[in-house]
N, CA and C of each residue as an Amber inpcrd file, in Angstrom:
protein
   384
  -2.0850000  18.8690000  -3.2010000  -0.9420000  19.2210000  -2.3850000
  -0.2020000  17.9550000  -1.9430000  -0.9940000  16.9340000  -1.5000000
  -0.3710000  15.6780000  -1.0730000   0.5090000  15.0990000  -2.1750000
  -0.0260000  15.0500000  -3.3890000   0.7220000  14.4600000  -4.4990000
   1.9770000  15.2520000  -4.8170000   1.8970000  16.5690000  -4.7570000
   3.0660000  17.4040000  -5.0400000   4.1570000  17.1820000  -4.0040000
   3.7930000  17.1450000  -2.7470000   4.7730000  16.9130000  -1.6810000
   5.3600000  15.5110000  -1.8040000   4.5140000  14.5110000  -2.0800000
   4.9910000  13.1330000  -2.2180000   5.9710000  13.0040000  -3.3800000
   5.6790000  13.6340000  -4.5010000   6.6130000  13.5890000  -5.6420000
   7.9190000  14.2760000  -5.2960000   7.8360000  15.3880000  -4.5880000
   9.0330000  16.1060000  -4.1710000   9.8890000  15.2110000  -3.2680000
   9.2520000  14.5210000  -2.3200000   9.9750000  13.6000000  -1.4390000
  10.5740000  12.4360000  -2.2170000   9.7940000  11.8650000  -3.1350000
  10.2760000  10.7300000  -3.9330000  11.4890000  11.1210000  -4.7650000
  11.5020000  12.3360000  -5.2800000  12.6380000  12.8030000  -6.0810000
  13.9060000  12.9510000  -5.2590000  13.7770000  13.0140000  -3.9470000
  14.9280000  13.1960000  -3.0820000  15.4090000  11.9050000  -2.4130000
  14.7670000  10.7920000  -2.7490000  15.2260000   9.5070000  -2.2170000
  16.5660000   9.1620000  -2.8410000  17.4300000   8.4470000  -2.1030000
  18.7070000   8.0310000  -2.6860000  18.4680000   7.1520000  -3.9150000
  19.3580000   7.2570000  -4.8940000  19.2270000   6.4610000  -6.1150000
  19.4530000   4.9900000  -5.8050000  18.6280000   4.1250000  -6.4080000
  18.7430000   2.6800000  -6.2140000  19.7040000   2.1110000  -7.2390000
  20.6180000   1.2640000  -6.7810000  21.5460000   0.6110000  -7.7050000
  21.7210000  -0.8410000  -7.3060000  21.7000000  -1.7380000  -8.2860000
  21.9290000  -3.1630000  -8.0460000  20.8730000  -3.8010000  -7.1710000
  21.0890000  -5.0730000  -6.8190000  20.1270000  -5.8380000  -6.0180000
  19.9280000  -5.2290000  -4.6370000  20.9890000  -4.6370000  -4.0820000
  20.8820000  -4.0440000  -2.7530000  20.1130000  -2.7300000  -2.7960000
  19.8200000  -2.2300000  -3.9890000  19.1460000  -0.9510000  -4.1190000
  17.6390000  -1.0450000  -4.2350000  17.0640000  -2.1690000  -3.8160000
  15.6070000  -2.2850000  -3.8730000  14.9630000  -1.2470000  -2.9640000
  13.8570000  -0.7170000  -3.4250000  13.0530000   0.2080000  -2.6250000
  11.8870000  -0.5970000  -2.0590000  11.4980000  -0.2890000  -0.8350000
  10.3630000  -0.9770000  -0.2290000   9.3540000   0.0490000   0.2600000
   8.0780000  -0.2130000  -0.0380000   6.9740000   0.6360000   0.4090000
   6.0520000  -0.1650000   1.3140000   5.7130000   0.3950000   2.4430000
   4.7290000  -0.2110000   3.3400000   3.3880000   0.4660000   3.0980000
   2.3560000  -0.3140000   2.7940000   1.0060000   0.2170000   2.6040000
   0.1900000  -0.1500000   3.8440000  -0.3600000   0.8690000   4.4840000
  -1.1450000   0.6150000   5.6970000  -2.1380000   1.7520000   5.8960000
  -3.2020000   1.4610000   6.5850000  -4.2300000   2.4540000   6.8690000
  -4.2700000   2.7900000   8.3460000  -4.6040000   4.0330000   8.6390000
  -4.7140000   4.4940000  10.0220000  -5.8260000   5.5200000  10.1280000
  -6.5540000   5.4590000  11.2270000  -7.5450000   6.4810000  11.5330000
  -6.8420000   7.5770000  12.3320000  -6.9920000   8.8120000  11.9010000
  -6.3070000   9.9300000  12.5480000  -6.9880000  10.2950000  13.8650000
  -6.1980000  10.4420000  14.8930000  -6.7250000  10.8450000  16.1960000
  -7.0490000  12.3270000  16.1800000  -8.1930000  12.6680000  16.7130000
  -8.5540000  14.0620000  16.8800000  -8.9330000  14.7930000  15.6010000
  -8.9780000  14.0810000  14.4790000  -9.3440000  14.7200000  13.2120000
 -10.6540000  14.1330000  12.7230000 -11.5490000  15.0170000  12.2800000
 -12.8480000  14.5560000  11.7900000 -13.3650000  15.5240000  10.7330000
 -14.2120000  14.9990000   9.8810000 -14.9070000  15.8250000   8.8910000
 -15.9770000  16.6480000   9.6100000 -16.5530000  17.6220000   8.9170000
 -17.6160000  18.4440000   9.5020000 -18.8000000  17.5810000   9.9310000
 -18.9920000  16.4450000   9.2410000 -20.0960000  15.5340000   9.5700000
 -19.8230000  14.7370000  10.8460000 -18.5870000  14.8180000  11.3530000
 -18.2070000  14.0590000  12.5410000 -17.4880000  12.7630000  12.2150000
 -17.4660000  12.3780000  10.9220000 -16.7820000  11.1500000  10.5190000
 -15.2720000  11.3060000  10.7260000 -14.6820000  10.3200000  11.4110000
 -13.2370000  10.3480000  11.6200000 -12.5220000  10.1000000  10.3050000
 -11.3770000  10.6760000  10.1440000 -10.6060000  10.5670000   8.9060000
  -9.7300000   9.3270000   8.9630000  -9.8420000   8.4860000   7.9290000
  -9.0470000   7.2650000   7.8140000  -8.2350000   7.3730000   6.5230000
  -6.9190000   7.2850000   6.6380000  -6.0350000   7.3980000   5.4850000
  -5.3660000   6.0760000   5.1760000  -5.1690000   5.8110000   3.9000000
  -4.3300000   4.7080000   3.4450000  -3.0780000   5.3640000   2.8990000
  -1.9160000   4.9090000   3.3490000  -0.6660000   5.5570000   2.9690000
   0.3640000   4.5380000   2.5070000   1.2990000   5.0230000   1.6860000
   2.4540000   4.2330000   1.2470000   3.6970000   4.9510000   1.7440000
   4.4380000   4.2850000   2.6420000   5.6240000   4.8720000   3.2480000
   6.8650000   4.1070000   2.8070000   7.9000000   4.8260000   2.4510000
   9.1590000   4.2080000   2.0510000   9.8420000   3.6550000   3.3000000
  10.2490000   2.3910000   3.2580000  10.7680000   1.6990000   4.4440000
  12.0240000   2.3180000   5.0520000  13.0440000   2.5720000   4.2520000
  14.3400000   2.9080000   4.8310000  14.4380000   4.3120000   5.3980000
  13.9150000   5.3010000   4.7160000  14.0550000   6.6670000   5.2240000
  12.7570000   7.2440000   5.7690000  11.6190000   6.5900000   5.4850000
  10.3630000   6.9270000   6.1320000   9.4240000   7.9420000   5.5310000
   9.7190000   8.5480000   4.3770000   8.7290000   9.5110000   3.8760000
   7.4700000   8.8270000   3.3510000   6.3380000   9.4750000   3.5410000
   5.0750000   9.0060000   2.9660000   5.0420000   9.4930000   1.5260000
   5.0320000   8.5450000   0.5830000   5.0780000   8.8900000  -0.8310000
   3.6940000   9.0280000  -1.4510000   2.6730000   8.5470000  -0.7470000
   1.3010000   8.6770000  -1.2410000   0.3540000   8.4340000  -0.0750000
  -0.7850000   9.1200000  -0.0940000  -1.8290000   8.8450000   0.8880000
  -3.1750000   9.2370000   0.2980000  -4.1950000   8.4940000   0.7110000
  -5.5570000   8.7270000   0.2300000  -6.5190000   8.6690000   1.4050000
  -7.5240000   9.5080000   1.3660000  -8.6070000   9.4370000   2.3390000
  -9.4970000   8.2640000   1.9490000  -9.6830000   7.3350000   2.8620000
 -10.5870000   6.2060000   2.6250000 -11.9890000   6.7160000   2.9320000
 -12.7500000   6.9220000   1.9020000 -14.0650000   7.5270000   2.0390000
 -15.0220000   6.6300000   2.8290000 -16.0710000   7.2160000   3.3270000
 -17.0440000   6.5360000   4.1880000 -17.6890000   5.3210000   3.5220000
 -17.9580000   5.3780000   2.2390000 -18.6830000   4.2960000   1.5720000
 -17.7470000   3.3220000   0.8580000 -16.4960000   3.2740000   1.2660000
 -15.5270000   2.3580000   0.6580000 -14.6490000   1.7710000   1.7570000
 -13.5410000   1.1380000   1.3670000 -12.6090000   0.5890000   2.3480000
 -11.2000000   0.6010000   1.7630000 -10.2250000   0.1590000   2.5510000
  -8.8360000   0.1690000   2.1110000  -8.6140000  -0.6750000   0.8620000
  -9.3410000  -1.7690000   0.7270000  -9.1300000  -2.6760000  -0.4080000
  -9.3670000  -1.9410000  -1.7260000 -10.4250000  -1.1700000  -1.8020000
 -10.7250000  -0.4690000  -3.0500000  -9.8100000   0.7380000  -3.2770000
  -9.0920000   1.1670000  -2.2570000  -8.1830000   2.3220000  -2.3840000
  -6.7430000   1.9240000  -2.7020000  -6.4240000   0.6360000  -2.6170000
  -5.0520000   0.1600000  -2.7970000  -4.4810000   0.5790000  -4.1520000
  -5.1560000   0.2370000  -5.2190000  -4.6550000   0.5590000  -6.5560000
  -4.6360000   2.0730000  -6.8140000  -5.7090000   2.8120000  -6.5120000
  -5.6350000   4.2650000  -6.7190000  -4.4990000   4.9270000  -5.9270000
  -4.2300000   4.4220000  -4.7260000  -3.1130000   4.9510000  -3.9320000
  -1.8010000   4.7650000  -4.6770000  -1.5380000   3.5230000  -5.1110000
  -0.2570000   3.2360000  -5.7580000  -0.1750000   3.7780000  -7.1780000
  -1.3160000   4.1000000  -7.7920000  -1.2950000   4.7610000  -9.1010000
  -0.6190000   6.1250000  -9.0200000  -0.6010000   6.7230000  -7.8440000
   0.0190000   8.0420000  -7.6880000   1.5340000   7.9580000  -7.5230000
   2.0680000   6.7450000  -7.3440000   3.5240000   6.5540000  -7.2710000
   4.0110000   6.2910000  -8.6970000   4.8990000   7.1380000  -9.1750000
   5.2900000   7.1280000 -10.5900000   5.8470000   5.7880000 -11.0580000
   6.8040000   5.2240000 -10.3450000   7.4760000   4.0150000 -10.8250000
   7.5700000   2.9990000  -9.6980000   6.9520000   1.8510000  -9.8900000
   7.0330000   0.7730000  -8.8880000   7.9730000  -0.3440000  -9.3400000
   8.6000000  -0.2010000 -10.4860000   9.4780000  -1.2490000 -11.0070000
  10.5570000  -1.5900000  -9.9830000  10.6330000  -2.8650000  -9.6150000
  11.6440000  -3.3200000  -8.6670000  11.3420000  -2.9880000  -7.2200000
  10.2440000  -2.3240000  -6.9490000   9.8730000  -1.9530000  -5.5840000
   9.2040000  -3.1370000  -4.9000000   9.5190000  -3.3500000  -3.6270000
   8.8530000  -4.3690000  -2.8210000   7.7640000  -3.6620000  -2.0230000
   6.5170000  -4.0730000  -2.2030000   5.3870000  -3.4720000  -1.5020000
   4.9360000  -4.4440000  -0.4120000   4.9270000  -3.9720000   0.8300000
   4.4710000  -4.7970000   1.9480000   3.1070000  -4.2860000   2.4030000
   2.2850000  -5.2130000   2.8840000   0.9620000  -4.8250000   3.3800000
   0.4510000  -5.8760000   4.3540000  -0.6190000  -5.5180000   5.0480000
  -1.1870000  -6.4470000   6.0240000  -2.1610000  -7.4130000   5.3500000
  -2.7570000  -8.2750000   6.1580000  -3.6070000  -9.3590000   5.6350000
  -4.8110000  -8.8680000   4.8440000  -5.2880000  -7.6650000   5.1270000
  -6.4320000  -7.1440000   4.3880000  -6.1480000  -7.0780000   2.8870000
  -4.8850000  -6.9090000   2.5430000  -4.5080000  -6.7360000   1.1370000
  -4.0120000  -8.0270000   0.4820000  -4.2930000  -9.1600000   1.1090000
  -3.9850000 -10.4600000   0.4880000  -5.0820000 -10.7440000  -0.5380000
  -5.0510000  -9.9800000  -1.6080000  -6.0660000 -10.0380000  -2.6550000
  -5.3840000 -10.3480000  -3.9890000  -5.9570000 -11.2600000  -4.7550000
  -5.4070000 -11.6040000  -6.0650000  -5.2730000 -10.3640000  -6.9580000
  -6.2820000  -9.4870000  -6.9170000  -6.2520000  -8.2760000  -7.7490000
  -5.0680000  -7.3850000  -7.3870000  -4.7460000  -7.3230000  -6.0970000
  -3.6020000  -6.5100000  -5.6710000  -2.3050000  -7.1100000  -6.2050000
  -2.1600000  -8.4290000  -6.0910000  -0.9510000  -9.0950000  -6.5920000
  -0.8120000  -8.8960000  -8.0970000  -1.9010000  -9.0890000  -8.8360000
  -1.8650000  -8.8940000 -10.2930000  -1.4810000  -7.4610000 -10.6470000
  -2.0480000  -6.5160000  -9.9330000  -1.7420000  -5.1000000 -10.1790000
  -0.2550000  -4.8200000  -9.9610000   0.2860000  -5.2890000  -8.8200000
   1.6900000  -5.0330000  -8.5070000   2.6140000  -5.6830000  -9.5280000
   2.3260000  -6.9200000  -9.8950000   3.1480000  -7.5900000 -10.9000000
   3.0750000  -6.8570000 -12.2380000   1.9010000  -6.3480000 -12.5840000
   1.7360000  -5.5820000 -13.8060000   2.5260000  -4.2870000 -13.8070000
   2.8040000  -3.7500000 -12.6280000   3.6040000  -2.5250000 -12.5060000
   5.0840000  -2.8310000 -12.3120000   5.4590000  -4.1260000 -12.3690000
   6.8690000  -4.5000000 -12.2200000   7.3460000  -4.5380000 -10.7880000
   6.4090000  -4.5730000  -9.8320000   6.7640000  -4.5790000  -8.4120000
   6.7570000  -6.0020000  -7.8610000   7.3280000  -6.1520000  -6.6910000
   7.2930000  -7.3810000  -5.9140000   6.4000000  -7.1020000  -4.7090000
   5.9930000  -8.1540000  -4.0020000   5.1440000  -7.9140000  -2.8350000
   5.3960000  -8.9420000  -1.7500000   5.1700000  -8.4980000  -0.5250000
   5.1650000  -9.3600000   0.6610000   3.8770000  -9.0110000   1.3910000
   3.0440000 -10.0190000   1.6040000   1.7630000  -9.7690000   2.2550000
   1.5280000 -10.8470000   3.3120000   0.9620000 -10.4610000   4.4120000
   0.6120000 -11.3930000   5.4800000  -0.6530000 -12.1360000   5.0560000
  -0.6710000 -13.4360000   5.2590000  -1.8690000 -14.2250000   4.9560000
  -2.3680000 -14.8150000   6.2740000  -3.5900000 -14.4750000   6.6110000
  -4.2190000 -14.9730000   7.8350000  -5.4760000 -15.7370000   7.4600000
  -6.3610000 -15.8900000   8.3860000  -7.5880000 -16.6400000   8.1710000
  -8.5640000 -16.0120000   7.1920000  -8.3150000 -14.7570000   6.7780000
  -9.2260000 -14.1210000   5.8280000  -9.1210000 -14.7460000   4.4370000
  -8.0910000 -15.5300000   4.1910000  -7.8920000 -16.2140000   2.9100000
  -7.6540000 -17.7020000   3.2120000  -8.7150000 -18.3990000   3.5790000
  -8.6050000 -19.7830000   4.0550000  -7.9390000 -20.7160000   3.0400000
  -8.3650000 -20.6750000   1.7850000  -7.7980000 -21.5630000   0.7690000
  -6.3210000 -21.2530000   0.5480000  -5.9820000 -19.9880000   0.4230000
  -4.5890000 -19.5910000   0.2230000  -3.7410000 -19.9990000   1.4280000
  -4.2740000 -19.8000000   2.6110000  -3.5230000 -20.1790000   3.8350000
  -3.2620000 -21.6830000   3.8650000  -4.2640000 -22.4950000   3.4840000
  -4.0640000 -23.9560000   3.4280000  -2.9650000 -24.3020000   2.4220000
  -3.0230000 -23.6550000   1.2600000  -2.0080000 -23.9200000   0.2330000
  -0.6120000 -23.5800000   0.7460000  -0.4750000 -22.4460000   1.4100000
   0.8260000 -22.0330000   1.9280000   1.2960000 -22.9530000   3.0500000
   0.3870000 -23.3800000   3.9060000   0.7580000 -24.2880000   4.9890000
   1.1850000 -25.6460000   4.4760000   0.7320000 -26.0330000   3.2670000
   1.1140000 -27.3370000   2.7140000   2.5190000 -27.3050000   2.0910000
   3.0960000 -26.1380000   1.9220000   4.4360000 -26.0390000   1.3420000
   5.4900000 -26.5010000   2.3450000   6.5920000 -27.0350000   1.8460000
   7.6580000 -27.4570000   2.7790000   8.2790000 -26.2820000   3.5070000
């Protein structure tokens, strides 16, 4: 159902044209308030939301024995076309595999780099 609704929403986004027509998706995870599985485990979703108009184009339940990092690619696999799309995410997703995946899909990315990537942060701080 999620995928069907997300595709329906994506089909209704305004058409992108030229450089100003870039689409941007924010990837972020949130634990739902007041929602839990029968086992009592709280539900944590990873979602991709379109920046300008706000529809959620994809979301996945982050299962108990995994984390957002392993759900990043499966989440974005459900988005039909990432060509020319700018994907933003928090520091958790400052992963080489994520960057390679996005570039392979023709997307661009903006990711926050914090202390979780010490070598990368040093390299970035050394830039003018």
